[in-house]
JSON list of C-alpha atoms in Angstrom, two decimals:
[
{"chain": "A", "resi": 925, "resn": "ASP", "atom": "CA", "xyz": [0.25, 0.28, -0.07]},
{"chain": "A", "resi": 926, "resn": "THR", "atom": "CA", "xyz": [1.71, 3.31, -0.99]},
{"chain": "A", "resi": 927, "resn": "GLU", "atom": "CA", "xyz": [-1.34, 5.44, -0.38]},
{"chain": "A", "resi": 928, "resn": "VAL", "atom": "CA", "xyz": [-2.12, 8.94, 1.10]},
{"chain": "A", "resi": 929, "resn": "THR", "atom": "CA", "xyz": [-5.94, 8.62, 1.86]},
{"chain": "A", "resi": 930, "resn": "GLN", "atom": "CA", "xyz": [-7.38, 11.78, 3.32]},
{"chain": "A", "resi": 931, "resn": "THR", "atom": "CA", "xyz": [-11.02, 12.37, 4.15]},
{"chain": "A", "resi": 932, "resn": "PRO", "atom": "CA", "xyz": [-13.44, 14.02, 3.37]},
{"chain": "A", "resi": 933, "resn": "LYS", "atom": "CA", "xyz": [-12.87, 15.64, -0.46]},
{"chain": "A", "resi": 934, "resn": "HIS", "atom": "CA", "xyz": [-14.67, 18.10, 0.58]},
{"chain": "A", "resi": 935, "resn": "LEU", "atom": "CA", "xyz": [-15.58, 20.14, 2.87]},
{"chain": "A", "resi": 936, "resn": "VAL", "atom": "CA", "xyz": [-18.03, 23.16, 3.29]},
{"chain": "A", "resi": 937, "resn": "MET", "atom": "CA", "xyz": [-18.18, 24.66, 6.70]},
{"chain": "A", "resi": 938, "resn": "GLY", "atom": "CA", "xyz": [-19.53, 27.85, 8.48]},
{"chain": "A", "resi": 939, "resn": "MET", "atom": "CA", "xyz": [-17.39, 30.27, 10.14]},
{"chain": "A", "resi": 940, "resn": "THR", "atom": "CA", "xyz": [-18.90, 28.58, 13.51]},
{"chain": "A", "resi": 941, "resn": "ASN", "atom": "CA", "xyz": [-18.77, 25.24, 12.76]},
{"chain": "A", "resi": 942, "resn": "LYS", "atom": "CA", "xyz": [-15.90, 22.35, 14.16]},
{"chain": "A", "resi": 943, "resn": "LYS", "atom": "CA", "xyz": [-14.44, 19.66, 11.74]},
{"chain": "A", "resi": 944, "resn": "SER", "atom": "CA", "xyz": [-11.52, 17.59, 10.94]},
{"chain": "A", "resi": 945, "resn": "LEU", "atom": "CA", "xyz": [-10.01, 16.57, 8.69]},
{"chain": "A", "resi": 946, "resn": "LYS", "atom": "CA", "xyz": [-8.46, 12.98, 8.48]},
{"chain": "A", "resi": 947, "resn": "CYS", "atom": "CA", "xyz": [-5.34, 11.57, 7.01]},
{"chain": "A", "resi": 948, "resn": "GLU", "atom": "CA", "xyz": [-4.12, 7.81, 7.00]},
{"chain": "A", "resi": 949, "resn": "GLN", "atom": "CA", "xyz": [-1.29, 6.02, 6.07]},
{"chain": "A", "resi": 950, "resn": "HIS", "atom": "CA", "xyz": [0.42, 2.45, 5.82]},
{"chain": "A", "resi": 951, "resn": "MET", "atom": "CA", "xyz": [3.31, 2.49, 4.70]},
{"chain": "A", "resi": 952, "resn": "GLY", "atom": "CA", "xyz": [5.60, 2.30, 7.89]},
{"chain": "A", "resi": 953, "resn": "HIS", "atom": "CA", "xyz": [6.24, 5.91, 7.52]},
{"chain": "A", "resi": 954, "resn": "ARG", "atom": "CA", "xyz": [7.18, 7.78, 10.93]},
{"chain": "A", "resi": 955, "resn": "ALA", "atom": "CA", "xyz": [6.53, 11.15, 9.68]},
{"chain": "A", "resi": 956, "resn": "MET", "atom": "CA", "xyz": [3.69, 12.91, 8.67]},
{"chain": "A", "resi": 957, "resn": "TYR", "atom": "CA", "xyz": [2.92, 17.14, 7.43]},
{"chain": "A", "resi": 958, "resn": "TRP", "atom": "CA", "xyz": [-0.61, 19.50, 6.83]},
{"chain": "A", "resi": 959, "resn": "TYR", "atom": "CA", "xyz": [0.74, 21.53, 4.38]},
{"chain": "A", "resi": 960, "resn": "LYS", "atom": "CA", "xyz": [-2.09, 24.30, 2.50]},
{"chain": "A", "resi": 961, "resn": "GLN", "atom": "CA", "xyz": [-2.73, 25.44, -0.67]},
{"chain": "A", "resi": 962, "resn": "LYS", "atom": "CA", "xyz": [-4.75, 28.13, -2.25]},
{"chain": "A", "resi": 963, "resn": "ALA", "atom": "CA", "xyz": [-5.36, 28.14, -6.05]},
{"chain": "A", "resi": 964, "resn": "LYS", "atom": "CA", "xyz": [-2.67, 28.56, -8.80]},
{"chain": "A", "resi": 965, "resn": "LYS", "atom": "CA", "xyz": [-0.22, 28.65, -4.95]},
{"chain": "A", "resi": 966, "resn": "PRO", "atom": "CA", "xyz": [3.05, 26.01, -4.43]},
{"chain": "A", "resi": 967, "resn": "PRO", "atom": "CA", "xyz": [1.58, 24.17, -0.94]},
{"chain": "A", "resi": 968, "resn": "GLU", "atom": "CA", "xyz": [2.63, 26.36, 2.26]},
{"chain": "A", "resi": 969, "resn": "LEU", "atom": "CA", "xyz": [3.81, 23.78, 5.54]},
{"chain": "A", "resi": 970, "resn": "MET", "atom": "CA", "xyz": [1.65, 24.29, 8.80]},
{"chain": "A", "resi": 971, "resn": "PHE", "atom": "CA", "xyz": [2.72, 20.95, 10.54]},
{"chain": "A", "resi": 972, "resn": "VAL", "atom": "CA", "xyz": [5.11, 18.50, 10.67]},
{"chain": "A", "resi": 973, "resn": "TYR", "atom": "CA", "xyz": [4.76, 15.07, 13.01]},
{"chain": "A", "resi": 974, "resn": "SER", "atom": "CA", "xyz": [7.43, 13.44, 13.52]},
{"chain": "A", "resi": 975, "resn": "TYR", "atom": "CA", "xyz": [7.17, 9.72, 15.85]},
{"chain": "A", "resi": 976, "resn": "GLU", "atom": "CA", "xyz": [3.86, 10.99, 16.97]},
{"chain": "A", "resi": 977, "resn": "LYS", "atom": "CA", "xyz": [5.10, 14.45, 18.46]},
{"chain": "A", "resi": 978, "resn": "LEU", "atom": "CA", "xyz": [5.15, 17.44, 16.88]},
{"chain": "A", "resi": 979, "resn": "SER", "atom": "CA", "xyz": [8.31, 18.78, 15.23]},
{"chain": "A", "resi": 980, "resn": "ILE", "atom": "CA", "xyz": [7.61, 21.56, 13.32]},
{"chain": "A", "resi": 981, "resn": "ASN", "atom": "CA", "xyz": [4.52, 24.54, 14.02]},
{"chain": "A", "resi": 982, "resn": "GLU", "atom": "CA", "xyz": [4.79, 26.91, 11.11]},
{"chain": "A", "resi": 983, "resn": "SER", "atom": "CA", "xyz": [3.12, 30.11, 13.16]},
{"chain": "A", "resi": 984, "resn": "VAL", "atom": "CA", "xyz": [-0.10, 28.10, 12.36]},
{"chain": "A", "resi": 985, "resn": "PRO", "atom": "CA", "xyz": [-3.40, 30.54, 13.89]},
{"chain": "A", "resi": 986, "resn": "SER", "atom": "CA", "xyz": [-4.48, 28.33, 16.56]},
{"chain": "A", "resi": 987, "resn": "ARG", "atom": "CA", "xyz": [-8.30, 27.64, 14.86]},
{"chain": "A", "resi": 988, "resn": "PHE", "atom": "CA", "xyz": [-6.37, 25.14, 13.04]},
{"chain": "A", "resi": 989, "resn": "SER", "atom": "CA", "xyz": [-5.51, 22.21, 15.22]},
{"chain": "A", "resi": 990, "resn": "PRO", "atom": "CA", "xyz": [-2.99, 19.19, 14.15]},
{"chain": "A", "resi": 991, "resn": "GLU", "atom": "CA", "xyz": [-3.34, 15.70, 16.52]},
{"chain": "A", "resi": 992, "resn": "CYS", "atom": "CA", "xyz": [-1.45, 12.38, 15.93]},
{"chain": "A", "resi": 993, "resn": "PRO", "atom": "CA", "xyz": [-3.21, 9.94, 17.52]},
{"chain": "A", "resi": 994, "resn": "ASN", "atom": "CA", "xyz": [-0.59, 7.09, 16.13]},
{"chain": "A", "resi": 995, "resn": "SER", "atom": "CA", "xyz": [1.69, 6.53, 13.83]},
{"chain": "A", "resi": 996, "resn": "SER", "atom": "CA", "xyz": [-0.44, 5.86, 10.99]},
{"chain": "A", "resi": 997, "resn": "LEU", "atom": "CA", "xyz": [-3.03, 8.86, 11.27]},
{"chain": "A", "resi": 998, "resn": "LEU", "atom": "CA", "xyz": [-3.31, 12.28, 11.24]},
{"chain": "A", "resi": 999, "resn": "ASN", "atom": "CA", "xyz": [-5.81, 15.16, 11.82]},
{"chain": "A", "resi": 1000, "resn": "LEU", "atom": "CA", "xyz": [-6.59, 18.54, 11.72]},
{"chain": "A", "resi": 1001, "resn": "HIS", "atom": "CA", "xyz": [-9.14, 19.78, 13.73]},
{"chain": "A", "resi": 1002, "resn": "LEU", "atom": "CA", "xyz": [-10.94, 23.02, 12.79]},
{"chain": "A", "resi": 1003, "resn": "HIS", "atom": "CA", "xyz": [-12.34, 25.33, 14.88]},
{"chain": "A", "resi": 1004, "resn": "ALA", "atom": "CA", "xyz": [-13.45, 29.29, 14.08]},
{"chain": "A", "resi": 1005, "resn": "LEU", "atom": "CA", "xyz": [-12.04, 29.71, 10.37]},
{"chain": "A", "resi": 1006, "resn": "GLN", "atom": "CA", "xyz": [-12.34, 32.35, 8.11]},
{"chain": "A", "resi": 1007, "resn": "PRO", "atom": "CA", "xyz": [-13.46, 32.18, 4.30]},
{"chain": "A", "resi": 1008, "resn": "GLU", "atom": "CA", "xyz": [-9.69, 33.10, 3.95]},
{"chain": "A", "resi": 1009, "resn": "ASP", "atom": "CA", "xyz": [-8.66, 29.60, 5.16]},
{"chain": "A", "resi": 1010, "resn": "SER", "atom": "CA", "xyz": [-10.53, 28.53, 2.25]},
{"chain": "A", "resi": 1011, "resn": "ALA", "atom": "CA", "xyz": [-8.08, 26.01, 0.57]},
{"chain": "A", "resi": 1012, "resn": "LEU", "atom": "CA", "xyz": [-6.80, 22.53, -0.56]},
{"chain": "A", "resi": 1013, "resn": "TYR", "atom": "CA", "xyz": [-5.45, 21.32, 2.13]},
{"chain": "A", "resi": 1014, "resn": "LEU", "atom": "CA", "xyz": [-2.79, 18.44, 2.10]},
{"chain": "A", "resi": 1015, "resn": "CYS", "atom": "CA", "xyz": [-1.54, 15.60, 3.94]},
{"chain": "A", "resi": 1016, "resn": "ALA", "atom": "CA", "xyz": [2.03, 14.18, 3.22]},
{"chain": "A", "resi": 1017, "resn": "SER", "atom": "CA", "xyz": [4.33, 11.12, 5.12]},
{"chain": "A", "resi": 1018, "resn": "SER", "atom": "CA", "xyz": [7.62, 10.11, 4.41]},
{"chain": "A", "resi": 1019, "resn": "LEU", "atom": "CA", "xyz": [9.93, 7.52, 5.97]},
{"chain": "A", "resi": 1020, "resn": "GLY", "atom": "CA", "xyz": [11.38, 9.93, 8.72]},
{"chain": "A", "resi": 1021, "resn": "ILE", "atom": "CA", "xyz": [12.69, 13.45, 8.55]},
{"chain": "A", "resi": 1022, "resn": "TRP", "atom": "CA", "xyz": [16.39, 12.94, 8.85]},
{"chain": "A", "resi": 1023, "resn": "ALA", "atom": "CA", "xyz": [17.68, 11.73, 5.72]},
{"chain": "A", "resi": 1024, "resn": "THR", "atom": "CA", "xyz": [18.76, 14.79, 2.89]},
{"chain": "A", "resi": 1025, "resn": "ASN", "atom": "CA", "xyz": [16.83, 12.00, 0.00]},
{"chain": "A", "resi": 1026, "resn": "GLU", "atom": "CA", "xyz": [13.67, 11.98, 2.26]},
{"chain": "A", "resi": 1027, "resn": "LYS", "atom": "CA", "xyz": [10.80, 11.77, -0.53]},
{"chain": "A", "resi": 1028, "resn": "LEU", "atom": "CA", "xyz": [7.05, 12.85, 0.32]},
{"chain": "A", "resi": 1029, "resn": "PHE", "atom": "CA", "xyz": [4.42, 11.10, -0.49]},
{"chain": "A", "resi": 1030, "resn": "PHE", "atom": "CA", "xyz": [0.82, 13.13, -0.90]},
{"chain": "A", "resi": 1031, "resn": "GLY", "atom": "CA", "xyz": [-2.87, 12.65, -0.51]},
{"chain": "A", "resi": 1032, "resn": "SER", "atom": "CA", "xyz": [-5.17, 13.86, -2.76]},
{"chain": "A", "resi": 1033, "resn": "GLY", "atom": "CA", "xyz": [-6.30, 16.45, -0.35]},
{"chain": "A", "resi": 1034, "resn": "THR", "atom": "CA", "xyz": [-9.27, 17.92, 1.07]},
{"chain": "A", "resi": 1035, "resn": "GLN", "atom": "CA", "xyz": [-11.12, 20.83, -1.05]},
{"chain": "A", "resi": 1036, "resn": "LEU", "atom": "CA", "xyz": [-11.92, 23.01, 2.59]},
{"chain": "A", "resi": 1037, "resn": "SER", "atom": "CA", "xyz": [-14.48, 26.01, 1.43]},
{"chain": "A", "resi": 1038, "resn": "VAL", "atom": "CA", "xyz": [-15.34, 28.09, 4.72]},
{"chain": "A", "resi": 1039, "resn": "LEU", "atom": "CA", "xyz": [-18.70, 30.45, 3.95]},
{"chain": "B", "resi": 479, "resn": "LEU", "atom": "CA", "xyz": [17.93, 28.96, 3.54]},
{"chain": "B", "resi": 480, "resn": "ALA", "atom": "CA", "xyz": [18.33, 27.28, 0.25]},
{"chain": "B", "resi": 481, "resn": "LYS", "atom": "CA", "xyz": [15.69, 28.85, -2.08]},
{"chain": "B", "resi": 482, "resn": "THR", "atom": "CA", "xyz": [15.21, 27.78, -5.79]},
{"chain": "B", "resi": 483, "resn": "THR", "atom": "CA", "xyz": [14.19, 29.54, -8.99]},
{"chain": "B", "resi": 484, "resn": "GLN", "atom": "CA", "xyz": [11.83, 28.23, -11.22]},
{"chain": "B", "resi": 485, "resn": "PRO", "atom": "CA", "xyz": [10.85, 29.75, -14.67]},
{"chain": "B", "resi": 486, "resn": "ILE", "atom": "CA", "xyz": [6.99, 29.74, -13.91]},
{"chain": "B", "resi": 487, "resn": "SER", "atom": "CA", "xyz": [5.78, 28.70, -17.37]},
{"chain": "B", "resi": 488, "resn": "MET", "atom": "CA", "xyz": [6.54, 26.52, -20.39]},
{"chain": "B", "resi": 489, "resn": "ASP", "atom": "CA", "xyz": [4.95, 25.97, -23.32]},
{"chain": "B", "resi": 490, "resn": "SER", "atom": "CA", "xyz": [5.40, 22.80, -25.36]},
{"chain": "B", "resi": 491, "resn": "TYR", "atom": "CA", "xyz": [3.64, 20.24, -28.02]},
{"chain": "B", "resi": 492, "resn": "GLU", "atom": "CA", "xyz": [3.01, 16.65, -27.42]},
{"chain": "B", "resi": 493, "resn": "GLY", "atom": "CA", "xyz": [6.29, 14.51, -28.40]},
{"chain": "B", "resi": 494, "resn": "GLN", "atom": "CA", "xyz": [9.15, 17.14, -27.78]},
{"chain": "B", "resi": 495, "resn": "GLU", "atom": "CA", "xyz": [11.66, 16.87, -25.31]},
{"chain": "B", "resi": 496, "resn": "VAL", "atom": "CA", "xyz": [10.89, 19.75, -22.49]},
{"chain": "B", "resi": 497, "resn": "ASN", "atom": "CA", "xyz": [14.01, 20.80, -19.96]},
{"chain": "B", "resi": 498, "resn": "ILE", "atom": "CA", "xyz": [13.23, 22.68, -17.05]},
{"chain": "B", "resi": 499, "resn": "THR", "atom": "CA", "xyz": [15.67, 24.47, -15.40]},
{"chain": "B", "resi": 500, "resn": "CYS", "atom": "CA", "xyz": [15.98, 24.68, -11.65]},
{"chain": "B", "resi": 501, "resn": "SER", "atom": "CA", "xyz": [18.45, 27.36, -10.08]},
{"chain": "B", "resi": 502, "resn": "HIS", "atom": "CA", "xyz": [19.66, 26.72, -5.73]},
{"chain": "B", "resi": 503, "resn": "ASN", "atom": "CA", "xyz": [22.75, 28.25, -5.22]},
{"chain": "B", "resi": 504, "resn": "ASN", "atom": "CA", "xyz": [23.05, 28.10, -1.45]},
{"chain": "B", "resi": 505, "resn": "ILE", "atom": "CA", "xyz": [22.10, 24.24, -1.67]},
{"chain": "B", "resi": 506, "resn": "ALA", "atom": "CA", "xyz": [23.78, 22.25, 1.47]},
{"chain": "B", "resi": 507, "resn": "THR", "atom": "CA", "xyz": [26.67, 19.67, 0.74]},
{"chain": "B", "resi": 508, "resn": "ASN", "atom": "CA", "xyz": [24.97, 17.22, 1.46]},
{"chain": "B", "resi": 509, "resn": "ASP", "atom": "CA", "xyz": [21.67, 17.93, 0.95]},
{"chain": "B", "resi": 510, "resn": "TYR", "atom": "CA", "xyz": [19.38, 16.04, -2.99]},
{"chain": "B", "resi": 511, "resn": "ILE", "atom": "CA", "xyz": [17.39, 17.69, -5.41]},
{"chain": "B", "resi": 512, "resn": "THR", "atom": "CA", "xyz": [13.97, 16.27, -5.31]},
{"chain": "B", "resi": 513, "resn": "TRP", "atom": "CA", "xyz": [11.12, 16.74, -8.19]},
{"chain": "B", "resi": 514, "resn": "TYR", "atom": "CA", "xyz": [7.66, 16.66, -7.99]},
{"chain": "B", "resi": 515, "resn": "GLN", "atom": "CA", "xyz": [4.77, 17.14, -10.67]},
{"chain": "B", "resi": 516, "resn": "GLN", "atom": "CA", "xyz": [1.62, 18.33, -9.46]},
{"chain": "B", "resi": 517, "resn": "PHE", "atom": "CA", "xyz": [-1.76, 18.08, -11.08]},
{"chain": "B", "resi": 518, "resn": "PRO", "atom": "CA", "xyz": [-5.14, 20.60, -10.61]},
{"chain": "B", "resi": 519, "resn": "SER", "atom": "CA", "xyz": [-6.79, 19.58, -7.70]},
{"chain": "B", "resi": 520, "resn": "GLN", "atom": "CA", "xyz": [-4.54, 16.96, -6.62]},
{"chain": "B", "resi": 521, "resn": "GLY", "atom": "CA", "xyz": [-1.24, 16.18, -4.09]},
{"chain": "B", "resi": 522, "resn": "PRO", "atom": "CA", "xyz": [1.99, 16.79, -5.35]},
{"chain": "B", "resi": 523, "resn": "ARG", "atom": "CA", "xyz": [3.51, 13.16, -6.98]},
{"chain": "B", "resi": 524, "resn": "PHE", "atom": "CA", "xyz": [7.20, 11.88, -6.77]},
{"chain": "B", "resi": 525, "resn": "ILE", "atom": "CA", "xyz": [8.96, 12.53, -9.60]},
{"chain": "B", "resi": 526, "resn": "ILE", "atom": "CA", "xyz": [12.88, 12.23, -9.75]},
{"chain": "B", "resi": 527, "resn": "GLN", "atom": "CA", "xyz": [15.67, 12.97, -7.19]},
{"chain": "B", "resi": 528, "resn": "GLY", "atom": "CA", "xyz": [19.39, 12.93, -7.15]},
{"chain": "B", "resi": 529, "resn": "TYR", "atom": "CA", "xyz": [22.86, 14.51, -5.75]},
{"chain": "B", "resi": 530, "resn": "LYS", "atom": "CA", "xyz": [24.97, 14.43, -8.56]},
{"chain": "B", "resi": 531, "resn": "THR", "atom": "CA", "xyz": [25.87, 13.99, -11.93]},
{"chain": "B", "resi": 532, "resn": "LYS", "atom": "CA", "xyz": [22.86, 11.89, -14.17]},
{"chain": "B", "resi": 533, "resn": "VAL", "atom": "CA", "xyz": [19.51, 9.75, -12.49]},
{"chain": "B", "resi": 534, "resn": "THR", "atom": "CA", "xyz": [16.92, 8.47, -14.83]},
{"chain": "B", "resi": 535, "resn": "ASN", "atom": "CA", "xyz": [13.86, 6.30, -14.34]},
{"chain": "B", "resi": 536, "resn": "GLU", "atom": "CA", "xyz": [11.14, 5.50, -15.96]},
{"chain": "B", "resi": 537, "resn": "VAL", "atom": "CA", "xyz": [9.31, 8.76, -16.18]},
{"chain": "B", "resi": 538, "resn": "ALA", "atom": "CA", "xyz": [12.27, 11.78, -16.57]},
{"chain": "B", "resi": 539, "resn": "SER", "atom": "CA", "xyz": [15.90, 12.36, -16.57]},
{"chain": "B", "resi": 540, "resn": "LEU", "atom": "CA", "xyz": [17.16, 14.71, -14.09]},
{"chain": "B", "resi": 541, "resn": "PHE", "atom": "CA", "xyz": [20.79, 16.85, -14.61]},
{"chain": "B", "resi": 542, "resn": "ILE", "atom": "CA", "xyz": [23.02, 17.64, -12.05]},
{"chain": "B", "resi": 543, "resn": "PRO", "atom": "CA", "xyz": [26.26, 19.75, -12.32]},
{"chain": "B", "resi": 544, "resn": "ALA", "atom": "CA", "xyz": [29.16, 19.43, -10.36]},
{"chain": "B", "resi": 545, "resn": "ASP", "atom": "CA", "xyz": [28.61, 22.70, -8.97]},
{"chain": "B", "resi": 546, "resn": "ARG", "atom": "CA", "xyz": [25.09, 21.35, -7.89]},
{"chain": "B", "resi": 547, "resn": "LYS", "atom": "CA", "xyz": [24.02, 24.89, -8.18]},
{"chain": "B", "resi": 548, "resn": "SER", "atom": "CA", "xyz": [21.46, 23.85, -10.29]},
{"chain": "B", "resi": 549, "resn": "SER", "atom": "CA", "xyz": [20.09, 21.10, -11.96]},
{"chain": "B", "resi": 550, "resn": "THR", "atom": "CA", "xyz": [17.65, 20.02, -14.83]},
{"chain": "B", "resi": 551, "resn": "LEU", "atom": "CA", "xyz": [14.64, 18.34, -15.17]},
{"chain": "B", "resi": 552, "resn": "SER", "atom": "CA", "xyz": [14.32, 16.45, -18.42]},
{"chain": "B", "resi": 553, "resn": "LEU", "atom": "CA", "xyz": [10.85, 14.99, -19.94]},
{"chain": "B", "resi": 554, "resn": "PRO", "atom": "CA", "xyz": [10.78, 13.12, -23.15]},
{"chain": "B", "resi": 555, "resn": "ARG", "atom": "CA", "xyz": [8.65, 12.94, -25.68]},
{"chain": "B", "resi": 556, "resn": "VAL", "atom": "CA", "xyz": [5.99, 14.18, -23.83]},
{"chain": "B", "resi": 557, "resn": "SER", "atom": "CA", "xyz": [2.15, 14.52, -24.16]},
{"chain": "B", "resi": 558, "resn": "LEU", "atom": "CA", "xyz": [-1.44, 16.25, -23.11]},
{"chain": "B", "resi": 559, "resn": "SER", "atom": "CA", "xyz": [-1.17, 14.05, -19.88]},
{"chain": "B", "resi": 560, "resn": "ASP", "atom": "CA", "xyz": [2.29, 15.39, -18.68]},
{"chain": "B", "resi": 561, "resn": "THR", "atom": "CA", "xyz": [0.32, 19.27, -18.60]},
{"chain": "B", "resi": 562, "resn": "ALA", "atom": "CA", "xyz": [1.17, 20.19, -14.81]},
{"chain": "B", "resi": 563, "resn": "VAL", "atom": "CA", "xyz": [2.70, 22.00, -12.38]},
{"chain": "B", "resi": 564, "resn": "TYR", "atom": "CA", "xyz": [6.58, 21.31, -11.20]},
{"chain": "B", "resi": 565, "resn": "TYR", "atom": "CA", "xyz": [8.39, 21.83, -8.52]},
{"chain": "B", "resi": 566, "resn": "CYS", "atom": "CA", "xyz": [11.91, 21.02, -7.65]},
{"chain": "B", "resi": 567, "resn": "LEU", "atom": "CA", "xyz": [12.56, 21.55, -3.47]},
{"chain": "B", "resi": 568, "resn": "VAL", "atom": "CA", "xyz": [16.18, 21.36, -1.75]},
{"chain": "B", "resi": 569, "resn": "GLY", "atom": "CA", "xyz": [17.06, 21.45, 1.64]},
{"chain": "B", "resi": 570, "resn": "GLU", "atom": "CA", "xyz": [17.17, 24.72, 3.78]},
{"chain": "B", "resi": 571, "resn": "GLY", "atom": "CA", "xyz": [20.82, 24.46, 4.50]},
{"chain": "B", "resi": 572, "resn": "ASP", "atom": "CA", "xyz": [22.01, 25.08, 7.98]},
{"chain": "B", "resi": 573, "resn": "THR", "atom": "CA", "xyz": [18.54, 24.86, 9.39]},
{"chain": "B", "resi": 574, "resn": "GLY", "atom": "CA", "xyz": [19.28, 20.93, 8.99]},
{"chain": "B", "resi": 575, "resn": "ARG", "atom": "CA", "xyz": [15.74, 21.07, 7.34]},
{"chain": "B", "resi": 576, "resn": "ARG", "atom": "CA", "xyz": [14.76, 19.12, 4.46]},
{"chain": "B", "resi": 577, "resn": "ALA", "atom": "CA", "xyz": [13.08, 19.54, 1.38]},
{"chain": "B", "resi": 578, "resn": "LEU", "atom": "CA", "xyz": [9.75, 20.87, 2.70]},
{"chain": "B", "resi": 579, "resn": "THR", "atom": "CA", "xyz": [9.40, 23.93, 1.58]},
{"chain": "B", "resi": 580, "resn": "PHE", "atom": "CA", "xyz": [7.67, 24.15, -2.52]},
{"chain": "B", "resi": 581, "resn": "GLY", "atom": "CA", "xyz": [9.02, 27.27, -4.66]},
{"chain": "B", "resi": 582, "resn": "SER", "atom": "CA", "xyz": [6.64, 28.79, -7.13]},
{"chain": "B", "resi": 583, "resn": "GLY", "atom": "CA", "xyz": [6.77, 26.17, -9.75]},
{"chain": "B", "resi": 584, "resn": "THR", "atom": "CA", "xyz": [6.59, 25.64, -13.33]},
{"chain": "B", "resi": 585, "resn": "ARG", "atom": "CA", "xyz": [3.85, 25.50, -15.31]},
{"chain": "B", "resi": 586, "resn": "LEU", "atom": "CA", "xyz": [4.17, 23.53, -18.19]},
{"chain": "B", "resi": 587, "resn": "GLN", "atom": "CA", "xyz": [1.74, 23.75, -20.73]},
{"chain": "B", "resi": 588, "resn": "VAL", "atom": "CA", "xyz": [1.57, 20.49, -23.42]},
{"chain": "B", "resi": 589, "resn": "GLN", "atom": "CA", "xyz": [-0.10, 21.53, -27.02]},
{"chain": "B", "resi": 590, "resn": "PRO", "atom": "CA", "xyz": [-1.21, 18.97, -29.13]}
]
């Protein structure tokens, strides 16, 4: 299994809602990532987990709350989002974070619309 | 902080060879160069990776000169399905961070 699976594929939420994005991989990877991508822009790194511990937080607003329950799962909890948070949210995984030849494996993303 | 520079866009026709060059003047000694391809509404997909000289796989070739300050992704005989955005990534030098930051990428449009 060489896939990173993200659910849901599409999500529409109001600014007062609470929702969660989910990501799963079964490749034995120990690093997992959240990226945000606006239309016609490159992906922007949000969070990195290594061995289930938060390793990098790119100064992301607290309305985005990541969680890594185990080495195969990564969640992104959303609360009180703004319309400008509408974007494609991408999950990725890699074997680790220390090798200089790490390769990222991406899911297809969740297209989020905040109304 | 290693940074990459690529052409914003390129146009080609089916059957032609396409070469996309990426500049990374401050690449660290032990860093690899990694290229990804991204189609609309999908996550980036790993294409090829190299450290020096030339690497070839079933999809592309990667040429890296001796000074490693640039690299060229070569796509032989492109088809319409190669229309995508191509990103080159390198590590971030002394920070120790690996290749996690995407630059602007090159938008390749293949015409019939």
